[in-house]
CSV table of N, CA and C in Angstrom, one decimal:
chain,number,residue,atom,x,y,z
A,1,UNK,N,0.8,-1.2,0.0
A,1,UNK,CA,0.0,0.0,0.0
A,1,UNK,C,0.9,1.3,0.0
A,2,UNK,N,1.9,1.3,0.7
A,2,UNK,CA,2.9,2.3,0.5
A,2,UNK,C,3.5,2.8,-0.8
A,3,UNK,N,3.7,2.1,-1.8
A,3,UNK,CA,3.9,2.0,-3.2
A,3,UNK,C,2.7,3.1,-3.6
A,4,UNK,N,1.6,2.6,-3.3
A,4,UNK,CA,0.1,3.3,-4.4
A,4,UNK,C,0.9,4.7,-3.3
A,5,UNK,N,0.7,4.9,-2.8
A,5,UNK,CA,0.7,6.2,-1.6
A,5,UNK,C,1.7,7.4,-2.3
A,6,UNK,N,3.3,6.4,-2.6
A,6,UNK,CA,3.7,7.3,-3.4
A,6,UNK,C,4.0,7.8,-4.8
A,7,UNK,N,3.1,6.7,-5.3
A,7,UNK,CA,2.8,7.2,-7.0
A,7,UNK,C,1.8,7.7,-6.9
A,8,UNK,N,1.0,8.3,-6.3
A,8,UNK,CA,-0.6,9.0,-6.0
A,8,UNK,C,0.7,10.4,-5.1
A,9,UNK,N,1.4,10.4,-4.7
A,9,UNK,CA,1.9,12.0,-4.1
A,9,UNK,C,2.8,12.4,-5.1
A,10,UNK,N,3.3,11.4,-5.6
A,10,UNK,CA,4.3,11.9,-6.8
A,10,UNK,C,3.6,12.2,-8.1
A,11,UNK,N,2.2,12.1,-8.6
A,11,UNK,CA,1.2,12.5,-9.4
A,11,UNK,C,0.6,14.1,-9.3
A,12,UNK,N,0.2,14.0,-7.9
A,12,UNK,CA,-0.3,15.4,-7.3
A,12,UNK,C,1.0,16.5,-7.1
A,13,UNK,N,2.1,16.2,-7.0
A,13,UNK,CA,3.0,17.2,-6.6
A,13,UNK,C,3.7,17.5,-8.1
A,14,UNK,N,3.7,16.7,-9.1
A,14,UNK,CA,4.1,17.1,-10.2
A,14,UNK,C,2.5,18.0,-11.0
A,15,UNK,N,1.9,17.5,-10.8
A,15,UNK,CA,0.5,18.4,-11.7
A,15,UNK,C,0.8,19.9,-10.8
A,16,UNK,N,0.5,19.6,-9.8
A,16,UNK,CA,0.7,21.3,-9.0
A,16,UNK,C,2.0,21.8,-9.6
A,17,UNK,N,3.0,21.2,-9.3
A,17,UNK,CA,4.2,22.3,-10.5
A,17,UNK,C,3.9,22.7,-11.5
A,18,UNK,N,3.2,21.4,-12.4
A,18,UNK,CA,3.0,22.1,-13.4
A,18,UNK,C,2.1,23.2,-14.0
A,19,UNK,N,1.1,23.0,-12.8
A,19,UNK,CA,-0.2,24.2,-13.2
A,19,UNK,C,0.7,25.7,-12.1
A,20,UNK,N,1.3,25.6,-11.4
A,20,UNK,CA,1.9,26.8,-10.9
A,20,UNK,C,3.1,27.3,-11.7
A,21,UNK,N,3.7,26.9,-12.2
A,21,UNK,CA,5.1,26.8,-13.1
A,21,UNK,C,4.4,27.5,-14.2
A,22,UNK,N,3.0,27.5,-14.8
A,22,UNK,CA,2.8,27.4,-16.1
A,22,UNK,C,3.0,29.1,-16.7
A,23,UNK,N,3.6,29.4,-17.8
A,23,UNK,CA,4.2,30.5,-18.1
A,23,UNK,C,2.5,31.4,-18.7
A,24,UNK,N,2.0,32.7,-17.8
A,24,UNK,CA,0.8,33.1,-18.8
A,24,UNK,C,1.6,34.0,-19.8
A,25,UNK,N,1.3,34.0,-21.0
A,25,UNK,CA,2.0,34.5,-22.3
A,25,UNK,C,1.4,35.5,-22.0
A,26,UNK,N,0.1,36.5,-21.5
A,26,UNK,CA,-0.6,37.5,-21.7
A,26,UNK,C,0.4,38.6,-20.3
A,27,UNK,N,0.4,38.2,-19.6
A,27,UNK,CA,0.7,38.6,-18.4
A,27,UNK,C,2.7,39.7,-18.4
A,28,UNK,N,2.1,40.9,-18.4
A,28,UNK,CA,3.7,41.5,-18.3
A,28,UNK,C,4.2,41.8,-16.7
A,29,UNK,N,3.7,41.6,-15.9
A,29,UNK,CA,4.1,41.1,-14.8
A,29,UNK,C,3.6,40.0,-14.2
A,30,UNK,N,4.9,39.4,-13.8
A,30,UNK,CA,4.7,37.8,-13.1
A,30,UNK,C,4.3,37.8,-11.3
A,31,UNK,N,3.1,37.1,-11.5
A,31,UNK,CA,3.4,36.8,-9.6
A,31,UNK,C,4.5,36.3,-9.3
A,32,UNK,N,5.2,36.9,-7.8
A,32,UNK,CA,5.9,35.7,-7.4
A,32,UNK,C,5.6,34.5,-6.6
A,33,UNK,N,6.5,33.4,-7.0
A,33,UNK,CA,5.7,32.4,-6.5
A,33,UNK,C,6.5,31.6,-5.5
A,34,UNK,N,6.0,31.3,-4.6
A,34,UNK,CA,6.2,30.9,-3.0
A,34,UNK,C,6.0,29.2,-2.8
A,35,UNK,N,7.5,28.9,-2.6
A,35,UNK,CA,7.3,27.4,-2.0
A,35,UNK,C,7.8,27.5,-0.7
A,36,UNK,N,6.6,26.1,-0.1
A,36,UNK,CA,6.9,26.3,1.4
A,36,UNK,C,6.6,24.8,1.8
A,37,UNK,N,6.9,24.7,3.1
A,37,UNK,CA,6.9,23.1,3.9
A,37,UNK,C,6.6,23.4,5.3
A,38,UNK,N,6.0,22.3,5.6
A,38,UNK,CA,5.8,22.3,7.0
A,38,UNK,C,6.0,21.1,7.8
A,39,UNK,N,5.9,20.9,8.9
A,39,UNK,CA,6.3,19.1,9.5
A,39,UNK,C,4.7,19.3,10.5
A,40,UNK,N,3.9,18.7,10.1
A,40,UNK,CA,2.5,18.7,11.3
A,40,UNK,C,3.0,17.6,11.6
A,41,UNK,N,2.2,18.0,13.0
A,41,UNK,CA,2.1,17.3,14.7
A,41,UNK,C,0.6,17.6,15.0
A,42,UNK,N,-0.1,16.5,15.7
A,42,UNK,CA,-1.2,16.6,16.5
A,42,UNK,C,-1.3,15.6,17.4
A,43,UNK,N,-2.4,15.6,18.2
A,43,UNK,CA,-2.9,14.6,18.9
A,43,UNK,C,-4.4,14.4,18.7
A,44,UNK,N,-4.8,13.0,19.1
A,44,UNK,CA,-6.4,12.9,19.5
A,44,UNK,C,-7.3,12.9,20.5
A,45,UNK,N,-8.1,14.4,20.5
A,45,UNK,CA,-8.5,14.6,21.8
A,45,UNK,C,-10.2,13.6,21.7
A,46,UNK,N,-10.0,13.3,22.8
A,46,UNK,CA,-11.5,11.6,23.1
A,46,UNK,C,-12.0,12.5,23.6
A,47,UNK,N,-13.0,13.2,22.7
A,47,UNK,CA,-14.4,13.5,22.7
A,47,UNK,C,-16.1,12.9,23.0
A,48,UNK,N,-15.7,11.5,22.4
A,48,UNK,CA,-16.8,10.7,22.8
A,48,UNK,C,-16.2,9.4,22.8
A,49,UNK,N,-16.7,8.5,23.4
A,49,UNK,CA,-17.1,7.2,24.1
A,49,UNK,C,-16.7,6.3,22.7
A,50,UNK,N,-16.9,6.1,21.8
A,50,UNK,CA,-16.7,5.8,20.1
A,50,UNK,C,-15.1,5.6,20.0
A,51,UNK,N,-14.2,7.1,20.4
A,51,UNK,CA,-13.2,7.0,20.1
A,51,UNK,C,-12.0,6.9,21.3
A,52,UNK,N,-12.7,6.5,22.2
A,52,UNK,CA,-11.5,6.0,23.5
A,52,UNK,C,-10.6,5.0,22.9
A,53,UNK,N,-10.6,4.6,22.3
A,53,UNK,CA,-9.2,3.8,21.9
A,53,UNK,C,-8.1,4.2,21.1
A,54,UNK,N,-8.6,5.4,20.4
A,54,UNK,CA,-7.2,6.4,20.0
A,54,UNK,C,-6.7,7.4,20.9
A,55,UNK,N,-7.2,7.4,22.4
A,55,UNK,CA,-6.5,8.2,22.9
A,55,UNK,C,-4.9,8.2,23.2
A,56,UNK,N,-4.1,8.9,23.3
A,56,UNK,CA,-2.6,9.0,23.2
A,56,UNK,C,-2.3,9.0,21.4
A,57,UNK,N,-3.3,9.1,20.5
A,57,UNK,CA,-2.6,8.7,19.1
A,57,UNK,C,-2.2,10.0,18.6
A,58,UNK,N,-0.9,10.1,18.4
A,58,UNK,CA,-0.4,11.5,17.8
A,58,UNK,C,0.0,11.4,16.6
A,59,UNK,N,-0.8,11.7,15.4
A,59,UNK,CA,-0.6,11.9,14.4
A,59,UNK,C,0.4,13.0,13.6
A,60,UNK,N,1.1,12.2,12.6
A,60,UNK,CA,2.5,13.3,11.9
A,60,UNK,C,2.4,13.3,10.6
A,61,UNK,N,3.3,14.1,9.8
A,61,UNK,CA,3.0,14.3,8.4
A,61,UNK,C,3.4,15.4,8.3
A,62,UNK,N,3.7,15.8,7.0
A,62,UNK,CA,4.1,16.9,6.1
A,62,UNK,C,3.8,17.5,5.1
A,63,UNK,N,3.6,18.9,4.9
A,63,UNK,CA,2.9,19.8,4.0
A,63,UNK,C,3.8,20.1,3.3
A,64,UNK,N,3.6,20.3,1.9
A,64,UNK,CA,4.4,21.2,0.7
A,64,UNK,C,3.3,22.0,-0.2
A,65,UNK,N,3.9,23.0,-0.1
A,65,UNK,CA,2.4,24.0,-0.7
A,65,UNK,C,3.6,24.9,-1.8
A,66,UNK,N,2.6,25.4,-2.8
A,66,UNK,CA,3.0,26.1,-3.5
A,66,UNK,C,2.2,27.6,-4.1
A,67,UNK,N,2.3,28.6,-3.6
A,67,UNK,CA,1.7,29.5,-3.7
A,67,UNK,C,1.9,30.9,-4.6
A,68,UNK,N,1.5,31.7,-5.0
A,68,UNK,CA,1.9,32.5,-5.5
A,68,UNK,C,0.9,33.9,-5.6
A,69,UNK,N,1.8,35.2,-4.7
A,69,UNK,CA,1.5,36.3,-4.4
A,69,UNK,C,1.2,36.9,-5.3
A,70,UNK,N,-0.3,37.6,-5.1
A,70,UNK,CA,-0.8,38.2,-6.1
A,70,UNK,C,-0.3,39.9,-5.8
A,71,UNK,N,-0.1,40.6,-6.9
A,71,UNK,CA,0.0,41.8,-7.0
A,71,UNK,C,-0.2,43.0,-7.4
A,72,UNK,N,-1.9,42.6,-7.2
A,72,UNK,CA,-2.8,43.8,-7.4
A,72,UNK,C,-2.6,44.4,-8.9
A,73,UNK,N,-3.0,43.6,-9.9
A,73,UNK,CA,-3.6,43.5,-11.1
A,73,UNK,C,-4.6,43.3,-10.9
A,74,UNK,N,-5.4,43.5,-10.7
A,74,UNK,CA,-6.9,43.1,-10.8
A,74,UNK,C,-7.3,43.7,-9.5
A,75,UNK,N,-8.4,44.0,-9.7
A,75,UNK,CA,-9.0,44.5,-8.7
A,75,UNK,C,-9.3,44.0,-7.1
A,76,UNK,N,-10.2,43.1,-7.6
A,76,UNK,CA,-10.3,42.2,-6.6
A,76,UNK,C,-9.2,41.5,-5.4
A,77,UNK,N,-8.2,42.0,-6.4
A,77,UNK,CA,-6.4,42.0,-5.4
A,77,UNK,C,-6.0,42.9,-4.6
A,78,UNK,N,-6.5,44.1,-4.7
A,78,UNK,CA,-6.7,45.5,-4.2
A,78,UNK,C,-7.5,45.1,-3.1
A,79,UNK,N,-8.5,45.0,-3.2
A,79,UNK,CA,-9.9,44.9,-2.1
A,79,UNK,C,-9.4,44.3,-1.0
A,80,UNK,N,-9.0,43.1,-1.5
A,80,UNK,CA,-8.5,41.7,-0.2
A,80,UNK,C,-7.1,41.6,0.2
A,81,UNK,N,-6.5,43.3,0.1
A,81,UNK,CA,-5.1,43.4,0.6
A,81,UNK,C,-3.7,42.5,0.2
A,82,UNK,N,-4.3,41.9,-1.1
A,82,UNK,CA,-3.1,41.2,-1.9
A,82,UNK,C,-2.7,40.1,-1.3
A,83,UNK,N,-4.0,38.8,-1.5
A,83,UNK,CA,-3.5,37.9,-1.2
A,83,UNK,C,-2.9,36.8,-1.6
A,84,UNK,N,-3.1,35.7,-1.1
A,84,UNK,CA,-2.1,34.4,-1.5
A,84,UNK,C,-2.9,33.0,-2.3
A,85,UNK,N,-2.9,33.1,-3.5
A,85,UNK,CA,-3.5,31.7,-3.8
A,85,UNK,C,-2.4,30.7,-4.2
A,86,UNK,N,-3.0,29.7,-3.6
A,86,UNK,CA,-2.1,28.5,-3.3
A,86,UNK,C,-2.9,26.7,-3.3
A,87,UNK,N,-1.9,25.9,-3.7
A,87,UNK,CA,-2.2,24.4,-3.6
A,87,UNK,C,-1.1,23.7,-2.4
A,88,UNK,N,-1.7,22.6,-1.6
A,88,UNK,CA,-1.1,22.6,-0.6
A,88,UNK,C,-1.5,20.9,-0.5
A,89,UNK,N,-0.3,20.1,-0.4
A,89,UNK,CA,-0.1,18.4,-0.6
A,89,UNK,C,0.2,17.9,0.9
A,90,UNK,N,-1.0,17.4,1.6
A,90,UNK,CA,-0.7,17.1,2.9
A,90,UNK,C,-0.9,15.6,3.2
A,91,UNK,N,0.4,14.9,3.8
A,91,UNK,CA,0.6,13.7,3.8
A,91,UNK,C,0.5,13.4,5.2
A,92,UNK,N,-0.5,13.0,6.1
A,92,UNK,CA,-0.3,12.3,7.9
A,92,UNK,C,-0.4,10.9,7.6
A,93,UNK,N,0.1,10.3,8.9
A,93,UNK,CA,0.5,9.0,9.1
A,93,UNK,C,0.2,9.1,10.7
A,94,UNK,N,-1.0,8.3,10.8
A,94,UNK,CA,-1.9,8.5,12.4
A,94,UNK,C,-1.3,7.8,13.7
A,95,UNK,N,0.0,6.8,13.2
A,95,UNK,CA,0.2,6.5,14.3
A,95,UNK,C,-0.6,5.7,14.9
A,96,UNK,N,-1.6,5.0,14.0
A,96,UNK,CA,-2.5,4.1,14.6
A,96,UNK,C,-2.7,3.1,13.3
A,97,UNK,N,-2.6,1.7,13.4
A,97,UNK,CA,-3.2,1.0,12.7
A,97,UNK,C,-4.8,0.7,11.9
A,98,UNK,N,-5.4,1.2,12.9
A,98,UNK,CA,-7.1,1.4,12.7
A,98,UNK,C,-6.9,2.6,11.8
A,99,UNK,N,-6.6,3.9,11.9
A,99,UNK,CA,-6.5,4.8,11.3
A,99,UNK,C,-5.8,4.5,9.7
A,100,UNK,N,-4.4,4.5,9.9
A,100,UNK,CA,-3.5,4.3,8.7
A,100,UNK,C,-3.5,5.6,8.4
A,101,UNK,N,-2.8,6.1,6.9
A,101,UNK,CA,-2.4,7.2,6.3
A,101,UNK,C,-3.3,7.8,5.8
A,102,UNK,N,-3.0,9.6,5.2
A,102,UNK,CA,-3.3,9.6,4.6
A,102,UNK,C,-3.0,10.9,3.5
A,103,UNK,N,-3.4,11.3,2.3
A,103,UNK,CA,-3.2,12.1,1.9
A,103,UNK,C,-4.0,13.1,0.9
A,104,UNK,N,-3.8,14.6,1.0
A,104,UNK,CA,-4.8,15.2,0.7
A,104,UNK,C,-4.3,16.3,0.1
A,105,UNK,N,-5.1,16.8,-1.1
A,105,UNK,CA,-4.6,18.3,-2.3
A,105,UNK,C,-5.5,19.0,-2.0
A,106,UNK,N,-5.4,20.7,-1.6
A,106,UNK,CA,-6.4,21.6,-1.3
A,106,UNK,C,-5.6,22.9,-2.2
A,107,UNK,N,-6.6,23.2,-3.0
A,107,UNK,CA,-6.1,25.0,-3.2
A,107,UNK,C,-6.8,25.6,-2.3
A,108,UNK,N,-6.0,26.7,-1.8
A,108,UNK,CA,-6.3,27.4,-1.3
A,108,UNK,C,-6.6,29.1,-1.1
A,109,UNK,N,-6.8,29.7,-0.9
A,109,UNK,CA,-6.9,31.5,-0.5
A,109,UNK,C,-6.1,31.8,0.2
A,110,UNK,N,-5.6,32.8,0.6
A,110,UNK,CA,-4.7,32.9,1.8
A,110,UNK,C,-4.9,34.3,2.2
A,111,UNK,N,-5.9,35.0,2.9
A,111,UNK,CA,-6.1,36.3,3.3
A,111,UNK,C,-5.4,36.9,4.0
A,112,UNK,N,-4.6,37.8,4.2
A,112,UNK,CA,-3.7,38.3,5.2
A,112,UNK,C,-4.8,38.8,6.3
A,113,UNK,N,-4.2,38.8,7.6
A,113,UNK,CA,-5.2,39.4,8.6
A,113,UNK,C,-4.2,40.5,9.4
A,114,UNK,N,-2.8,40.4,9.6
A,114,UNK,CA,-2.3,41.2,9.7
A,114,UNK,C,-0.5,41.0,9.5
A,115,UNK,N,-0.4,42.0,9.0
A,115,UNK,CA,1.2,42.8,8.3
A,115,UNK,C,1.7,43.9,9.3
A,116,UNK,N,2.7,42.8,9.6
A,116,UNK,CA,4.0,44.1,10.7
A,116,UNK,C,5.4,43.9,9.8
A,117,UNK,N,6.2,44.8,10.2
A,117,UNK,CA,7.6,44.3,9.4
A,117,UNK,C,8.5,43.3,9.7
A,118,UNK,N,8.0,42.2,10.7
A,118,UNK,CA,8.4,41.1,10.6
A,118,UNK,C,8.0,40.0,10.9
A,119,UNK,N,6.7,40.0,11.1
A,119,UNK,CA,5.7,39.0,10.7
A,119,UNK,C,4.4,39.4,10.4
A,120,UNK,N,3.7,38.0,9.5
A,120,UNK,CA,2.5,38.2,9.2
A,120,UNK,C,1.7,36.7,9.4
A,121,UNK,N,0.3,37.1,9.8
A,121,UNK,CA,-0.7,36.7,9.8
A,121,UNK,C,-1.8,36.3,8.8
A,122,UNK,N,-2.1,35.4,8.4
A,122,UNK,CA,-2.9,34.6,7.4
A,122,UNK,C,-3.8,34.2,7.2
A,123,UNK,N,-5.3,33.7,7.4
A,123,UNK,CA,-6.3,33.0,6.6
A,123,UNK,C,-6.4,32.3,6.2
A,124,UNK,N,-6.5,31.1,5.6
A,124,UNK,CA,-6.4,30.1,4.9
A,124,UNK,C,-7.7,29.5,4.3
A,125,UNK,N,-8.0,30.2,3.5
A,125,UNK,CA,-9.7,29.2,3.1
A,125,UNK,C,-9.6,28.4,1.9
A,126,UNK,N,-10.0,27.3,2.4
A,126,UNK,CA,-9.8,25.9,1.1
A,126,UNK,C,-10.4,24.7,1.1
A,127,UNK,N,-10.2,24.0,0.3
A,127,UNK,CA,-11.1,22.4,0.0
A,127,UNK,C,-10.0,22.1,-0.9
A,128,UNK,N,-10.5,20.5,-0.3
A,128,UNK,CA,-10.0,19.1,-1.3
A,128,UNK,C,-9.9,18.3,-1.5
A,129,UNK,N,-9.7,17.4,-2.0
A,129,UNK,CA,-9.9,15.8,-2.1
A,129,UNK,C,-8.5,15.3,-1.3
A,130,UNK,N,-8.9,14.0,-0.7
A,130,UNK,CA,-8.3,13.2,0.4
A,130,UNK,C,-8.2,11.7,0.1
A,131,UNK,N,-6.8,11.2,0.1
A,131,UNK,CA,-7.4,9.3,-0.2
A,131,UNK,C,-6.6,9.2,1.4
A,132,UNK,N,-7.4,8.1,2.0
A,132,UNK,CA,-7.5,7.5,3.1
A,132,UNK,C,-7.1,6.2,2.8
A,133,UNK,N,-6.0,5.6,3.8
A,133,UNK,CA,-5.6,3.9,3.5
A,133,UNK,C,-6.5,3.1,4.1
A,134,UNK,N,-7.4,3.6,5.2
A,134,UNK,CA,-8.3,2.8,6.1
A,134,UNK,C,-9.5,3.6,6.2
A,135,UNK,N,-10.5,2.7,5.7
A,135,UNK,CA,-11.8,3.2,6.1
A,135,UNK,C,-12.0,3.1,7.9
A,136,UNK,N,-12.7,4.3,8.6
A,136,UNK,CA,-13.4,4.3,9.8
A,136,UNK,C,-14.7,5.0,9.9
């Protein structure tokens, strides 16, 4: 099952290059475009009676997103303070056998909520399809 897992991430992470990569011939200024990673950590908090047997399960995984900063061509980039649209390839591994892996492609929005001169603050609104190795 590990095999399908990584010809199914190595499918999705090449199409996202290639639809972010893609040159628009119309366009005399280029967004710039933003890759980034992350290493997620969580735990599972036993909410109900159902799922007492995953408690202590700390699920891990890693994000690779590819985004690119818009810069207010268009209007609508103006309005919403010049945000971030982006696709983002998220792989967890639950740390549980009942659970199993899993992996998921979301584009996303990325609204700034606040800009200082050395950090910022972000929004994130998005959907997307997910394959799961174990049904629950």
């Amino acid at each position: 099952m590990h095999c399908q897992i990584s010809g199914f991430f190595r499918f999705w992470v090449g199409l996202v290059v290639s639809m972010l990569l893609a040159k628009n011939a119309t366009a005399q200024e280029k967004d710039p475009l933003i890759i980034g990673g992350a290493f997620q950590q969580g735990m599972v908090i036993v909410h109900t009676p159902k799922i007492r047997q995953f408690a202590g399960t700390k699920p891990s995984g890693i994000e690779i997103n590819l985004q690119r900063q818009t810069i207010g061509n268009r209007y609508w980039q103006q309005l919403y303070r010049y945000p971030r649209l982006g696709l983002s390839v998220v792989y967890l591994h639950y740390q549980n056998p009942v659970l199993g892996q899993s992996l998921a492609v979301s584009p996303y929005l990325s609204l700034p909520v606040m800009r200082r001169k050395n950090d910022e603050i972000y929004f994130r609104f998005g959907t997307g399809l997910a394959y799961f190795t174990n049904n629950y």
